[in-house]
Coordinates of C-alpha atoms and ligand atoms in Angstrom, one line a residue:
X594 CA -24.1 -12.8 -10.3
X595 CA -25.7 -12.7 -6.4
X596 CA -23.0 -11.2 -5.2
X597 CA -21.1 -8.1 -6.3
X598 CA -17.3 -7.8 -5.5
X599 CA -16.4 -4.3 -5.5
X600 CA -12.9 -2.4 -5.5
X601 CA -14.3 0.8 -3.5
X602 CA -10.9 2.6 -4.2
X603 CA -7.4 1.0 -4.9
X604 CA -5.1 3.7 -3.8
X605 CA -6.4 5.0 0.1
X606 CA -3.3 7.0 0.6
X607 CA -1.7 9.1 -2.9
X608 CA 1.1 10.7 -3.1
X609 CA 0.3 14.6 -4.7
X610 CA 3.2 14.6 -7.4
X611 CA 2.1 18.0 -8.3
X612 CA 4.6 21.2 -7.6
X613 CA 7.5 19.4 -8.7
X614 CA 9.6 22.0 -10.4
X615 CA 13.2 22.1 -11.1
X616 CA 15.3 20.6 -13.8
X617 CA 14.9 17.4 -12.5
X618 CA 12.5 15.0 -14.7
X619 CA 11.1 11.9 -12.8
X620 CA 11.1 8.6 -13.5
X621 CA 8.0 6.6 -13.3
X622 CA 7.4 2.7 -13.1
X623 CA 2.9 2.0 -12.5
X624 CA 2.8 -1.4 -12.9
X625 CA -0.1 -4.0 -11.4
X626 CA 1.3 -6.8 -8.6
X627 CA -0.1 -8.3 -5.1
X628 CA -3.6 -7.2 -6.9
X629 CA -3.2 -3.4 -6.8
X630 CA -1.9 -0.5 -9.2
X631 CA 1.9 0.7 -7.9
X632 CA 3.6 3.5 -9.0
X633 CA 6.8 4.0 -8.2
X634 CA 8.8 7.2 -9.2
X635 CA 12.3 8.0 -8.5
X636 CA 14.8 10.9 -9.3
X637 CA 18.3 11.2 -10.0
X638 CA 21.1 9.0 -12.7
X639 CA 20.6 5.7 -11.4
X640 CA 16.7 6.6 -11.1
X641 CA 16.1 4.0 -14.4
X642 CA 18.5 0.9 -13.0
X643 CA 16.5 1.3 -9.7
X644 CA 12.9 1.6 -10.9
X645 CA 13.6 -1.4 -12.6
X646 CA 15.1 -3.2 -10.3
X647 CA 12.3 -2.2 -7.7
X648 CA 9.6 -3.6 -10.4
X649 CA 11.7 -6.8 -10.2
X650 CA 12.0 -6.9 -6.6
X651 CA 8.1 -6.4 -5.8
X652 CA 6.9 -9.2 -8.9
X653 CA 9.6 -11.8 -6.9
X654 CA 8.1 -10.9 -3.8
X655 CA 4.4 -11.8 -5.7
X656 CA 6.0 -15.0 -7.0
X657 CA 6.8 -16.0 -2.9
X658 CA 4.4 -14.6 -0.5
X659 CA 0.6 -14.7 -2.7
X660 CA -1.3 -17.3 -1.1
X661 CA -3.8 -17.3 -4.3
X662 CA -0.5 -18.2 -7.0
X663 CA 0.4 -21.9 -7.1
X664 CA 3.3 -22.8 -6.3
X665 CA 4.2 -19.6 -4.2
X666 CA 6.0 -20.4 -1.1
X667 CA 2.4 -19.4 0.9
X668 CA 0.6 -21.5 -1.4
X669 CA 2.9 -24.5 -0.9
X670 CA 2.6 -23.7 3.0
X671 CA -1.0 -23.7 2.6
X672 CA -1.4 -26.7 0.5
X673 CA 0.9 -28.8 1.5
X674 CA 1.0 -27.8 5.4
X675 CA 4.7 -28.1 5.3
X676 CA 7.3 -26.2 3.0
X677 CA 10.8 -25.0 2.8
X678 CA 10.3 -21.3 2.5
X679 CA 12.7 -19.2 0.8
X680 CA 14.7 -17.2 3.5
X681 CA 12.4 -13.8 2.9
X682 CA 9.3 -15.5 2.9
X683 CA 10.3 -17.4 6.6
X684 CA 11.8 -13.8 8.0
X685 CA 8.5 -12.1 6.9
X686 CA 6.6 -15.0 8.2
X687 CA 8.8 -14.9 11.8
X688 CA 8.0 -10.8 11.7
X689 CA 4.1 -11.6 11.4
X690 CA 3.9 -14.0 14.1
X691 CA 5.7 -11.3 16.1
X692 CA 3.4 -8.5 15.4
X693 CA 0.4 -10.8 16.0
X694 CA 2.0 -11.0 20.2
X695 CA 2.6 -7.3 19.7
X696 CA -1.4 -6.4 18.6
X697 CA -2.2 -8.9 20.9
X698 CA -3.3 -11.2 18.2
X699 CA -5.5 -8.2 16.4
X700 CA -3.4 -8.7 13.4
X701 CA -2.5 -12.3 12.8
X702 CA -1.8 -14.1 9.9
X703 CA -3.2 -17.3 10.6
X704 CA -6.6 -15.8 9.8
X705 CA -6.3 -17.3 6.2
X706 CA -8.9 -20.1 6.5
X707 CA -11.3 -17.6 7.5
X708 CA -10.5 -14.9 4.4
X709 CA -10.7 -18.4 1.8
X710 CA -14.2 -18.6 3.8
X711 CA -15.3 -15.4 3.3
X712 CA -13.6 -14.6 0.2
X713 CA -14.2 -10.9 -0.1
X714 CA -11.5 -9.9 -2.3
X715 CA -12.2 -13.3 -4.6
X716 CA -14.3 -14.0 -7.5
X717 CA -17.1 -15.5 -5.5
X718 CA -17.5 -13.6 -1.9
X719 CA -20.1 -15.0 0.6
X720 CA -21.5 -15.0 4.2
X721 CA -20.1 -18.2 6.1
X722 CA -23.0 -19.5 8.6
X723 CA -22.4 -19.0 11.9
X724 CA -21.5 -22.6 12.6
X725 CA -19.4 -22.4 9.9
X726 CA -17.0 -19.4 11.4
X727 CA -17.3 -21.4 14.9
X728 CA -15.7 -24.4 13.1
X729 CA -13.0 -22.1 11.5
X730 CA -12.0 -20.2 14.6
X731 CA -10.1 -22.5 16.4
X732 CA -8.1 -22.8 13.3
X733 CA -6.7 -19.1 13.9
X734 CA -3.6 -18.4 16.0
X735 CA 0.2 -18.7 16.1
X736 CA 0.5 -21.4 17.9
X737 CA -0.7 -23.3 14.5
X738 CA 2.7 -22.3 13.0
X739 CA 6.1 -24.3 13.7
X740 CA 9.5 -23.9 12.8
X741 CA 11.9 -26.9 13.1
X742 CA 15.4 -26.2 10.6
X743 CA 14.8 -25.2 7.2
X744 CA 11.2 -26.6 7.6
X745 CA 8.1 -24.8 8.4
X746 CA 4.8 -26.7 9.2
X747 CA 1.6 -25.8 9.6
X748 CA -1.4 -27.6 11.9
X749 CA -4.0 -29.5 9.5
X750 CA -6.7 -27.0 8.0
X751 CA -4.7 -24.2 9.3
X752 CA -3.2 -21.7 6.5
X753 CA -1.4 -17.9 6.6
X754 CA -2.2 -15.0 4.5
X755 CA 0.5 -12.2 4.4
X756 CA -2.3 -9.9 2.3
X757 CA -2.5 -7.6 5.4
X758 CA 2.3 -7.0 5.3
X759 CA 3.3 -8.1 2.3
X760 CA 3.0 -4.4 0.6
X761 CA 4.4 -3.1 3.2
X762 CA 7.8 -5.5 3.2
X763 CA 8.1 -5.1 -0.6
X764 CA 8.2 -1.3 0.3
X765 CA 10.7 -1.8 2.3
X766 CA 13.0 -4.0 -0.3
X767 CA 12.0 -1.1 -2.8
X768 CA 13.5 1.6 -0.4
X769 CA 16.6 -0.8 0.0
X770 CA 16.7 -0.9 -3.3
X771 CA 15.9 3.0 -3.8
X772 CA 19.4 3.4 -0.9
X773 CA 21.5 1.0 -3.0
X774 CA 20.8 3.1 -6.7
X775 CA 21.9 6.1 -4.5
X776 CA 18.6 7.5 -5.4
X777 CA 18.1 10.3 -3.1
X778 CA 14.5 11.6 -4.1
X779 CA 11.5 9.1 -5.0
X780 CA 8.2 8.1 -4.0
X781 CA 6.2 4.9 -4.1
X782 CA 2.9 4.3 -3.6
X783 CA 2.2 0.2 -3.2
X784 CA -1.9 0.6 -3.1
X785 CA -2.1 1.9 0.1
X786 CA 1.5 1.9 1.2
X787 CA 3.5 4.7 0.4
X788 CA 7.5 5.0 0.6
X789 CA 8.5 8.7 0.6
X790 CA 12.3 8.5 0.0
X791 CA 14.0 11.6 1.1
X792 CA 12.4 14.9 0.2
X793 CA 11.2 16.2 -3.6
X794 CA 13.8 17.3 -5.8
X795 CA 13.4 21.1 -5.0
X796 CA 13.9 20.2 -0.8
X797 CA 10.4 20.6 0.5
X798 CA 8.9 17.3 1.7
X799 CA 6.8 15.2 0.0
X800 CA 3.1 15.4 0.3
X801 CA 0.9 12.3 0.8
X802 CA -2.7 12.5 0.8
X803 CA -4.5 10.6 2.9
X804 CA -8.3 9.5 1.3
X805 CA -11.5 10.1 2.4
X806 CA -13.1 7.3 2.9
X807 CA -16.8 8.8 2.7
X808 CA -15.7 10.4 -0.9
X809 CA -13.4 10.9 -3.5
X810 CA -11.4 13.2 -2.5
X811 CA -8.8 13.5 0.4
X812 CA -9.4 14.3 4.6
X813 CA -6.0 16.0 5.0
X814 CA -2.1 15.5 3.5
X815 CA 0.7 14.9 5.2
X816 CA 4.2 16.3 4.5
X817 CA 6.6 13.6 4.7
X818 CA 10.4 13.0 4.8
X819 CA 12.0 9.8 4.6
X820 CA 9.0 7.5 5.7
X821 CA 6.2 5.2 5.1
X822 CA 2.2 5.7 5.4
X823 CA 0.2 3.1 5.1
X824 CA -3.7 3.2 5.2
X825 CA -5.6 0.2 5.9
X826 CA -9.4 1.0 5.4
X827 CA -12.8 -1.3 5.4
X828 CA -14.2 0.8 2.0
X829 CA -11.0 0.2 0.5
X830 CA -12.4 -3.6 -0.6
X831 CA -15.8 -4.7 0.3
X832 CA -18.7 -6.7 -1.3
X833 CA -22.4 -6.2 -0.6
X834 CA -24.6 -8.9 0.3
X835 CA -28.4 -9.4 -1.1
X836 CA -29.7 -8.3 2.2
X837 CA -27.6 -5.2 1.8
X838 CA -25.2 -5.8 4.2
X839 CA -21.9 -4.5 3.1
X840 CA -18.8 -6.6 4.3
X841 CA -15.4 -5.2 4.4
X842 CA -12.1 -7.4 3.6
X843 CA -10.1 -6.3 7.9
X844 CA -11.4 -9.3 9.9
X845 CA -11.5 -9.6 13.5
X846 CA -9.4 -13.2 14.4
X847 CA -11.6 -13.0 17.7
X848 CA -15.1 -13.4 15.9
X849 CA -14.0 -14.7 13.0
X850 CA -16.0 -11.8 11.1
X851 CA -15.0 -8.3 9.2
X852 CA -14.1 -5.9 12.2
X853 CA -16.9 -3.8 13.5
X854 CA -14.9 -0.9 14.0
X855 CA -15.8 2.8 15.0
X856 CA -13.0 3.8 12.8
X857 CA -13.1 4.2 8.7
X858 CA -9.3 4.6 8.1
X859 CA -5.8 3.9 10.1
X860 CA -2.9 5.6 8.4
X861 CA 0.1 4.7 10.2
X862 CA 3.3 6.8 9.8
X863 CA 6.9 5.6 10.8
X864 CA 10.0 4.4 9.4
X865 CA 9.6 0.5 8.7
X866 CA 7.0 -0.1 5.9
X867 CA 6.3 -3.8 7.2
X868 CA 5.5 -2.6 10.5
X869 CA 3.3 0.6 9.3
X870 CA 1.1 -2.7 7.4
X871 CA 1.1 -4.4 9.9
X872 CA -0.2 -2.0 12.7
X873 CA -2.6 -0.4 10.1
X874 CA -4.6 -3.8 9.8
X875 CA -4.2 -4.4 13.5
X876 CA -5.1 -0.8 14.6
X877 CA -8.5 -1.1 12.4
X878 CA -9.9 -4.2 14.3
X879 CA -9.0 -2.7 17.8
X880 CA -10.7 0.7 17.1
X881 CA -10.4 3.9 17.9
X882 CA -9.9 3.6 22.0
X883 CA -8.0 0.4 21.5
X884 CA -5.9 2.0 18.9
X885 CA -5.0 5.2 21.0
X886 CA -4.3 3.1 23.9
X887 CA -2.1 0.5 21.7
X888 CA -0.1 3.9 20.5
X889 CA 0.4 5.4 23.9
X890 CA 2.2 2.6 24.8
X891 CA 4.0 1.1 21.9
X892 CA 5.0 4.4 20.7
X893 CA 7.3 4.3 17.6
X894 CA 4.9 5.5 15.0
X895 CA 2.6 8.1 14.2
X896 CA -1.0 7.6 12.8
X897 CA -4.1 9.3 11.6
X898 CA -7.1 7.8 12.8
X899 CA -11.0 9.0 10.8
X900 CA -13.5 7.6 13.0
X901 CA -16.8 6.5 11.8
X902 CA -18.6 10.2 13.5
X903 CA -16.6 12.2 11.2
X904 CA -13.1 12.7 13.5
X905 CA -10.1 12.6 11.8
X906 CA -7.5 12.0 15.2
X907 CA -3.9 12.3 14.6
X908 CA -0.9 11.7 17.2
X909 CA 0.6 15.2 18.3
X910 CA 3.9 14.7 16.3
X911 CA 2.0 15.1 13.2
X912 CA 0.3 18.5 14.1
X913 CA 3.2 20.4 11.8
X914 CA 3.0 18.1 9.4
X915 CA -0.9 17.5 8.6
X916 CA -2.5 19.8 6.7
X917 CA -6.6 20.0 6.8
X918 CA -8.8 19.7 3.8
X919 CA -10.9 22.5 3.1
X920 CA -14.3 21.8 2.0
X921 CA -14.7 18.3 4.3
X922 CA -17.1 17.7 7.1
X923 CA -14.5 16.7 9.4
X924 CA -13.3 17.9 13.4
X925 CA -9.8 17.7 13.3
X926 CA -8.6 16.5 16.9
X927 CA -5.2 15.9 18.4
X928 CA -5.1 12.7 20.0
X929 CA -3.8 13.5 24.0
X930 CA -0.5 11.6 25.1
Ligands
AMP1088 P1 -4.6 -4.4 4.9 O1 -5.2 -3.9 3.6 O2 -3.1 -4.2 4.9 O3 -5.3 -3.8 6.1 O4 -4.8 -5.9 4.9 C1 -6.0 -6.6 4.7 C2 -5.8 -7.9 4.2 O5 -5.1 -8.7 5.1 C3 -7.1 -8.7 3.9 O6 -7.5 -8.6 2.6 C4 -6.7 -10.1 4.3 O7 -6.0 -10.7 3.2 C5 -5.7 -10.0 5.4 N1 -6.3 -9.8 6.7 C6 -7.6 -9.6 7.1 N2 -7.8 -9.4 8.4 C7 -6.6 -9.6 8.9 C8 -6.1 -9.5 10.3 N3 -6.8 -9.2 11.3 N4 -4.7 -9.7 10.4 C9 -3.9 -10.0 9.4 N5 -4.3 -10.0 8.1 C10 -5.6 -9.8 7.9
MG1089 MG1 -1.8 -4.0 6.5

């Protein structure tokens, strides 16, 4: 094999399940979908019905929205360049497109010919020439997308990839889900989108570690009520060329290319799991100054930021609520309003 497709580390934020105590037991669902391990745990009567309703939930959302499964609704989109999309697969689609004006096109879905190019989290990863990306790029952007009725259509050679939100929606469903079981204490991690669904069972809040993306072990945890945290990291999936050259799977729609970034991880924390995907990706390609600005006036969220000189830069809210890691090389900095 020339090229070597590694997983560098499937789960970039966990959830620390340990300390809880109490009569409750937990329920637990792992299960592998949307190519990453899951594991969902919830507490409470109804905590069985709603895991496995959740498990249902996220393998539909698989069946619609992977662009690699024929016959998904993406896949029909792609291959066909026109398709009646089921009604969560156009509202996820209609949320993308928005977030793409939001991030100012940092995160945009249309970037699909360009990951089937480089192929980084496929079988056969490569380096596209340089002529090659030049001939993709004009191929990226939302205006490539049209709506008209129940129809969507697509501009010839253009395609989508939801990779970079889908986790993030199905977290969402899960925690609809989660609200309609009455569950009142669970936790989800989706790879690296976690759902902390009210607090654990004994009242403190949930701890959710977010990884160190130099090591194995964590930069700091964050104690969590009733939200999402989503990491979106280049040494979460890369592969390594025969020069050397590693390539990481967060491209830049502007260069066509993986995102030269100063930053190694972007956990974003707020209460919308579709939107904490979405601005994790797009927060990675604009960097750390781009990021801080993009926060400052968006506002909304929260977010941990570990820049490539060893930083780990977290928004002021989370200064009660972010612990340190002891035994790491990092500064811990609160990023000024
Ligand atoms: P995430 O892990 O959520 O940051 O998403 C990364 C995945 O989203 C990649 O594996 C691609 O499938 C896709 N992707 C890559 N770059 C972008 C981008 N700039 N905007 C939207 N999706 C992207
Ligand atoms: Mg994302």
């Amino acid at each position: 094999m020339l090229r070597r497709f590694t997983v560098a580390a499937l789960l970039c934020a966990l959830l620390l399940l340990t300390g809880c105590t109490g009569a409750d037991t937990p329920k637990v669902l792992s299960l592998f979908a949307m190519d990453t391990y899951m594991t969902l745990t919830a507490y409470g009567k109804d905590a069985d019905e709603a895991l496995s309703e959740a498990g249902r939930t996220i393998n539909d959302l698989e069946q619609l929205l992977s662009r690699t499964r024929e016959g998904s609704d993406v896949w029909q989109l792609n291959h066909n360049h026109t398709a009646r999309l089921q009604a969560q697969t156009a509202a996820l689609l209609h949320a993308a497109l928005q977030y793409a004006a939001d991030t100012d096109g940092a995160f945009d879905v249309t970037v699909a010919p360009l990951v089937e190019a480089w192929n980084i989290t496929g079988e056969t990863p490569r380096v596209p020439s340089e002529a090659e990306l030049a001939a993709l790029l004009p191929l990226v952007g939302s205006e490539h997308v049209h709506f008209s009725g129940a129809l969507t259509t697509l501009d010839a050679d253009c395609g989508v990839d939801l990779g970079g939100i889908a986790k993030g929606y199905a977290s969402d469903q899960v925690a609809a889900v989660f609200a309609a079981h009455g569950i009142k204490s669970g936790a989800v991690s989706l790879g690296g989108n976690v759902y902390v669904c009210g607090s654990r069972p004994d009242g403190t809040p949930w701890r959710v570690a977010v990884k160190d993306p130099r090591g194995d072990g964590f930069a700091c945890t964050l104690a969590l009520r009733d939200a999402f945290a989503v990491t979106s990291g280049a040494y979460q999936r890369s592969f390594t060329a025969p020069d050397g050259t590693v390539y990481h799977h967060i491209l830049n729609p502007a260069t066509g290319a993986p995102a030269l970034s100063d930053l190694l991880s972007v956990t974003v924390v707020c209460d919308q799991g579709t939107m904490a995907d979405a601005y994790s990706t797009a927060l990675f390609v604009m960097g750390q100054e781009g990021a801080e600005a993009f926060w400052r006036k968006a506002d909304g969220f929260s977010m941990v930021l570990i820049t490539a000189d060893g930083r780990v830069r977290y928004t002021p809210d989370l200064a009660d609520q972010l612990t340190k890691q002891e035994g790491v090389s990092y500064v811990y900095e609160s990023i000024p309003r």
